[in-house]
PDB file of C-alpha atoms in Angstrom:
ATOM      1  CA  GLY W  23      14.196 -20.916  -3.130  1.00 40.00           C
ATOM      2  CA  LYS W  24      11.003 -19.172  -4.267  1.00 41.00           C
ATOM      3  CA  ALA W  25       8.914 -16.964  -1.056  1.00 39.00           C
ATOM      4  CA  PRO W  26       6.439 -18.983  -0.297  1.00 38.00           C
ATOM      5  CA  ASN W  27       2.917 -18.001  -1.714  1.00 37.00           C
ATOM      6  CA  HIS W  28       1.132 -16.105   1.303  1.00 34.00           C
ATOM      7  CA  PRO W  29      -0.682 -12.820   1.328  1.00 36.00           C
ATOM      8  CA  VAL W  30       1.553 -12.789   4.586  1.00 34.00           C
ATOM      9  CA  GLN W  31       4.903 -11.912   3.760  1.00 37.00           C
ATOM     10  CA  SER W  32       5.939  -9.522   5.938  1.00 41.00           C
ATOM     11  CA  VAL W  33       3.840  -7.644   9.486  1.00 43.00           C
ATOM     12  CA  ASP W  34       5.165  -4.379   8.221  1.00 53.00           C
ATOM     13  CA  TRP W  35       1.710  -3.934   7.180  1.00 53.00           C
ATOM     14  CA  TYR W  36       0.115  -4.719  10.656  1.00 53.00           C
ATOM     15  CA  ASP W  37       2.713  -1.406  12.081  1.00 58.00           C
ATOM     16  CA  SER W  38       0.698   0.943   9.948  1.00 61.00           C
ATOM     17  CA  VAL W  39      -2.494  -0.236  10.375  1.00 60.00           C
ATOM     18  CA  LYS W  40      -1.679   0.211  13.967  1.00 59.00           C
ATOM     19  CA  TRP W  41      -0.230   3.226  13.412  1.00 58.00           C
ATOM     20  CA  CYS W  42      -3.930   4.485  11.320  1.00 58.00           C
ATOM     21  CA  ASN W  43      -5.648   3.349  14.277  1.00 60.00           C
ATOM     22  CA  ALA W  44      -3.145   5.643  16.702  1.00 56.00           C
ATOM     23  CA  ARG W  45      -3.222   8.118  15.068  1.00 56.00           C
ATOM     24  CA  SER W  46      -6.703   8.604  14.732  1.00 55.00           C
ATOM     25  CA  GLU W  47      -7.347   9.157  17.920  1.00 57.00           C
ATOM     26  CA  TRP W  48      -4.963  11.440  18.370  1.00 55.00           C
ATOM     27  CA  ALA W  49      -6.162  14.904  19.413  1.00 45.00           C
ATOM     28  CA  GLY W  50      -7.064  14.885  15.989  1.00 61.00           C
ATOM     29  CA  LYS W  51      -4.614  17.318  14.767  1.00 67.00           C
ATOM     30  CA  ALA W  52      -4.124  16.030  11.737  1.00 76.00           C
ATOM     31  CA  PRO W  53      -6.279  13.538   8.964  1.00 84.00           C
ATOM     32  CA  VAL W  54      -4.568  10.548   7.863  1.00 83.00           C
ATOM     33  CA  TYR W  55      -4.394   8.258   5.001  1.00 89.00           C
ATOM     34  CA  TYR W  56      -4.174   5.077   4.960  1.00 87.00           C
ATOM     35  CA  TYR W  57      -3.503   3.533   1.280  1.00 90.00           C
ATOM     36  CA  HIS W  58      -3.140  -0.314   0.471  1.00 89.00           C
ATOM     37  CA  PHE W  59      -0.512  -0.568  -2.897  1.00 92.00           C
ATOM     38  CA  ASN W  60      -1.422  -3.628  -4.690  1.00 92.00           C
ATOM     39  CA  ARG W  61      -0.798  -3.694  -7.695  1.00 94.00           C
ATOM     40  CA  ALA W  62       2.141  -6.534  -9.064  1.00 91.00           C
ATOM     41  CA  ALA W  63       4.668  -4.930 -11.017  1.00 88.00           C
ATOM     42  CA  PRO W  64       5.212  -5.706 -14.644  1.00 91.00           C
ATOM     43  CA  VAL W  65       8.699  -7.261 -13.797  1.00 86.00           C
ATOM     44  CA  PRO W  66      10.324  -8.900 -17.620  1.00 85.00           C
ATOM     45  CA  ALA W  67      11.734 -12.286 -16.747  1.00 82.00           C
ATOM     46  CA  GLY W  68      15.241 -12.346 -16.588  1.00 79.00           C
ATOM     47  CA  THR W  69      15.939  -8.875 -14.527  1.00 80.00           C
ATOM     48  CA  LYS W  70      17.721  -8.333 -11.653  1.00 78.00           C
ATOM     49  CA  LEU W  71      16.952  -5.764  -8.672  1.00 74.00           C
ATOM     50  CA  ALA W  72      19.514  -5.996  -5.916  1.00 71.00           C
ATOM     51  CA  ASN W  73      16.876  -5.653  -2.840  1.00 70.00           C
ATOM     52  CA  PHE W  74      15.869  -9.768  -4.359  1.00 72.00           C
ATOM     53  CA  ALA W  75      19.172 -10.307  -5.476  1.00 72.00           C
ATOM     54  CA  ASN W  76      18.990 -14.268  -4.453  1.00 76.00           C
ATOM     55  CA  ARG W  77      15.525 -14.290  -6.483  1.00 74.00           C
ATOM     56  CA  ASP W  78      15.653 -15.794 -10.076  1.00 73.00           C
ATOM     57  CA  ASP W  79      11.346 -15.097 -10.942  1.00 73.00           C
ATOM     58  CA  LEU W  80      11.079 -11.589 -10.225  1.00 72.00           C
ATOM     59  CA  GLU W  81       8.385 -11.891 -12.478  1.00 73.00           C
ATOM     60  CA  ASN W  82       6.034 -13.475  -9.894  1.00 74.00           C
ATOM     61  CA  LEU W  83       7.023 -10.738  -7.630  1.00 77.00           C
ATOM     62  CA  GLY W  84       4.248  -8.934  -6.976  1.00 80.00           C
ATOM     63  CA  ALA W  85       2.666  -4.999  -5.120  1.00 84.00           C
ATOM     64  CA  PHE W  86       6.568  -4.897  -3.061  1.00 81.00           C
ATOM     65  CA  HIS W  87       7.484  -2.645  -0.605  1.00 80.00           C
ATOM     66  CA  THR W  88       8.939   0.390  -3.115  1.00 86.00           C
ATOM     67  CA  ALA W  89       7.196  -0.773  -5.838  1.00 89.00           C
ATOM     68  CA  ASP W  90       4.439   2.369  -5.796  1.00 93.00           C
ATOM     69  CA  VAL W  91       7.589   4.654  -5.669  1.00 94.00           C
ATOM     70  CA  PRO W  92       7.734   4.709  -9.900  1.00 96.00           C
ATOM     71  CA  TYR W  93       3.464   5.111  -9.790  1.00 97.00           C
ATOM     72  CA  VAL W  94       4.033   8.316  -7.413  1.00 96.00           C
ATOM     73  CA  PHE W  95       6.454  10.244  -8.890  1.00 97.00           C
ATOM     74  CA  GLY W  96       5.474   9.560 -12.301  1.00 97.00           C
ATOM     75  CA  THR W  97       8.843   7.534 -13.773  1.00 97.00           C
ATOM     76  CA  LEU W  98       7.508   4.832 -14.555  1.00 97.00           C
ATOM     77  CA  ASP W  99       9.266   4.780 -18.372  1.00 96.00           C
ATOM     78  CA  VAL W 100      12.931   4.870 -16.178  1.00 95.00           C
ATOM     79  CA  ARG W 101      12.815   0.748 -15.693  1.00 91.00           C
ATOM     80  CA  LYS W 102      12.174  -0.829 -18.903  1.00 91.00           C
ATOM     81  CA  TRP W 103       9.309  -2.891 -17.754  1.00 92.00           C
ATOM     82  CA  ASN W 104       5.840  -4.256 -19.490  1.00 92.00           C
ATOM     83  CA  TRP W 105       3.673  -1.141 -18.850  1.00 96.00           C
ATOM     84  CA  ASN W 106      -0.019  -0.640 -19.882  1.00 96.00           C
ATOM     85  CA  SER W 107      -2.667   1.799 -19.739  1.00 97.00           C
ATOM     86  CA  THR W 108      -3.658   0.624 -16.364  1.00 96.00           C
ATOM     87  CA  ASP W 109      -0.450   1.716 -15.079  1.00 97.00           C
ATOM     88  CA  ARG W 110       0.112   4.208 -16.598  1.00 97.00           C
ATOM     89  CA  ASN W 111      -3.826   5.737 -15.446  1.00 96.00           C
ATOM     90  CA  LEU W 112      -2.761   4.460 -11.303  1.00 97.00           C
ATOM     91  CA  SER W 113       0.300   6.895 -11.696  1.00 97.00           C
ATOM     92  CA  LYS W 114      -1.949   9.581 -12.786  1.00 97.00           C
ATOM     93  CA  ILE W 115      -3.894   8.942  -9.944  1.00 97.00           C
ATOM     94  CA  MET W 116      -1.261   8.832  -8.008  1.00 97.00           C
ATOM     95  CA  GLN W 117       0.339  11.362  -9.020  1.00 97.00           C
ATOM     96  CA  GLY W 118      -2.926  13.864  -8.685  1.00 97.00           C
ATOM     97  CA  TYR W 119      -3.720  12.239  -4.668  1.00 97.00           C
ATOM     98  CA  TRP W 120      -0.010  13.477  -3.887  1.00 96.00           C
ATOM     99  CA  LEU W 121      -0.387  16.390  -5.274  1.00 97.00           C
ATOM    100  CA  ALA W 122      -2.883  17.316  -3.839  1.00 96.00           C
ATOM    101  CA  PHE W 123      -1.957  16.289  -0.663  1.00 95.00           C
ATOM    102  CA  ALA W 124       0.950  17.856  -0.657  1.00 95.00           C
ATOM    103  CA  ARG W 125      -1.027  21.127  -1.303  1.00 96.00           C
ATOM    104  CA  GLY W 126      -4.532  21.243   0.665  1.00 94.00           C
ATOM    105  CA  GLY W 127      -3.743  18.654   2.840  1.00 92.00           C
ATOM    106  CA  ARG W 128      -6.037  16.182   1.561  1.00 93.00           C
ATOM    107  CA  PRO W 129      -5.999  13.214  -0.919  1.00 96.00           C
ATOM    108  CA  ARG W 130      -7.888  13.965  -4.495  1.00 93.00           C
ATOM    109  CA  ALA W 131      -7.717  13.181  -7.914  1.00 92.00           C
ATOM    110  CA  ALA W 132      -9.591  13.896 -11.061  1.00 91.00           C
ATOM    111  CA  GLY W 133     -12.109  11.497 -11.788  1.00 92.00           C
ATOM    112  CA  ALA W 134     -11.410   9.263  -9.204  1.00 95.00           C
ATOM    113  CA  PRO W 135     -12.455   7.763  -5.538  1.00 97.00           C
ATOM    114  CA  ASP W 136     -13.439  10.300  -3.278  1.00 96.00           C
ATOM    115  CA  TRP W 137     -10.073   9.206  -0.014  1.00 96.00           C
ATOM    116  CA  PRO W 138     -11.747  10.199   2.679  1.00 95.00           C
ATOM    117  CA  ALA W 139      -9.393  10.521   6.486  1.00 90.00           C
ATOM    118  CA  PHE W 140      -9.193   6.899   8.308  1.00 85.00           C
ATOM    119  CA  ASP W 141     -11.311   6.034  10.766  1.00 84.00           C
ATOM    120  CA  ALA W 142     -11.143   3.241  13.611  1.00 77.00           C
ATOM    121  CA  LYS W 143     -13.653   3.011  14.144  1.00 82.00           C
ATOM    122  CA  GLU W 144     -14.770   1.986  10.489  1.00 86.00           C
ATOM    123  CA  PRO W 145     -11.855   0.990   8.430  1.00 83.00           C
ATOM    124  CA  ARG W 146     -10.798   1.014   5.259  1.00 89.00           C
ATOM    125  CA  VAL W 147      -8.833   1.887   2.707  1.00 89.00           C
ATOM    126  CA  MET W 148      -8.425   3.180  -0.501  1.00 94.00           C
ATOM    127  CA  LEU W 149      -7.021   0.622  -2.922  1.00 94.00           C
ATOM    128  CA  LEU W 150      -4.647   1.048  -5.108  1.00 95.00           C
ATOM    129  CA  GLY W 151      -3.722  -1.544  -8.411  1.00 95.00           C
ATOM    130  CA  ASP W 152      -5.865  -2.818 -10.496  1.00 93.00           C
ATOM    131  CA  ARG W 153      -8.849  -1.915  -9.258  1.00 95.00           C
ATOM    132  CA  ILE W 154      -8.800   1.420  -6.979  1.00 97.00           C
ATOM    133  CA  GLY W 155     -11.138   2.829  -4.658  1.00 97.00           C
ATOM    134  CA  LEU W 156     -11.833   2.550  -0.398  1.00 96.00           C
ATOM    135  CA  ALA W 157     -12.188  -1.470   0.971  1.00 94.00           C
ATOM    136  CA  PRO W 158     -11.955  -3.524   4.330  1.00 90.00           C
ATOM    137  CA  VAL W 159      -8.217  -3.033   6.016  1.00 83.00           C
ATOM    138  CA  PRO W 160      -6.743  -6.436   3.855  1.00 79.00           C
ATOM    139  CA  HIS W 161      -5.680  -9.287   5.846  1.00 73.00           C
ATOM    140  CA  ARG W 162      -7.521  -7.610   8.260  1.00 73.00           C
ATOM    141  CA  ASP W 163      -7.913 -10.933  10.648  1.00 77.00           C
ATOM    142  CA  ALA W 164      -4.115 -10.785  10.895  1.00 72.00           C
ATOM    143  CA  TYR W 165      -4.806  -8.394  12.073  1.00 69.00           C
ATOM    144  CA  ASP W 166      -7.008  -9.151  14.785  1.00 72.00           C
ATOM    145  CA  PHE W 167      -4.603 -12.422  15.731  1.00 75.00           C
ATOM    146  CA  PHE W 168      -1.642  -9.418  15.875  1.00 70.00           C
ATOM    147  CA  ASP W 169      -3.666  -7.212  18.313  1.00 68.00           C
ATOM    148  CA  ARG W 170      -4.532 -10.362  20.183  1.00 73.00           C
ATOM    149  CA  VAL W 171      -0.657 -11.888  20.881  1.00 72.00           C
ATOM    150  CA  ASN W 172       0.189  -8.067  21.623  1.00 67.00           C
ATOM    151  CA  ARG W 173      -1.838  -7.835  24.883  1.00 69.00           C
ATOM    152  CA  TYR W 174      -0.273 -10.735  26.319  1.00 68.00           C
ATOM    153  CA  GLN W 175       3.729  -9.228  25.700  1.00 62.00           C
ATOM    154  CA  PRO W 176       5.619  -7.505  29.037  1.00 58.00           C
TER     155      PRO W 176
END
């Protein structure tokens, strides 16, 4: 069957937000740069992937775990998917961000928005998808819910 169409398909993002909050409050030795990749993968109908062997509708998968990898490494054409100019531009910008981070510890890319370090007092993420830019942490209401639930854990 099909996976439910729900914005919170996993709580992995919750762990990443908690980690960013905790890390940004540590001794300040290194900044944290938090992003949310939300570009729907242009998977052609009928495509099969090992990770999703039980699904027959991958063209509706959206942005899945590891979907950002071909953008970061500039390997879009390894898969014969329906890439377009938006995908290629996003890949170029993401490569710029990652390369600058590797070289100097701060993600920067020519022609792309400034990406400040994560600040738990004003939590924002860099959206990487159809739109590139800073935005509030996605699914914040669910994040706050899990915070309340976790306060009651032994």
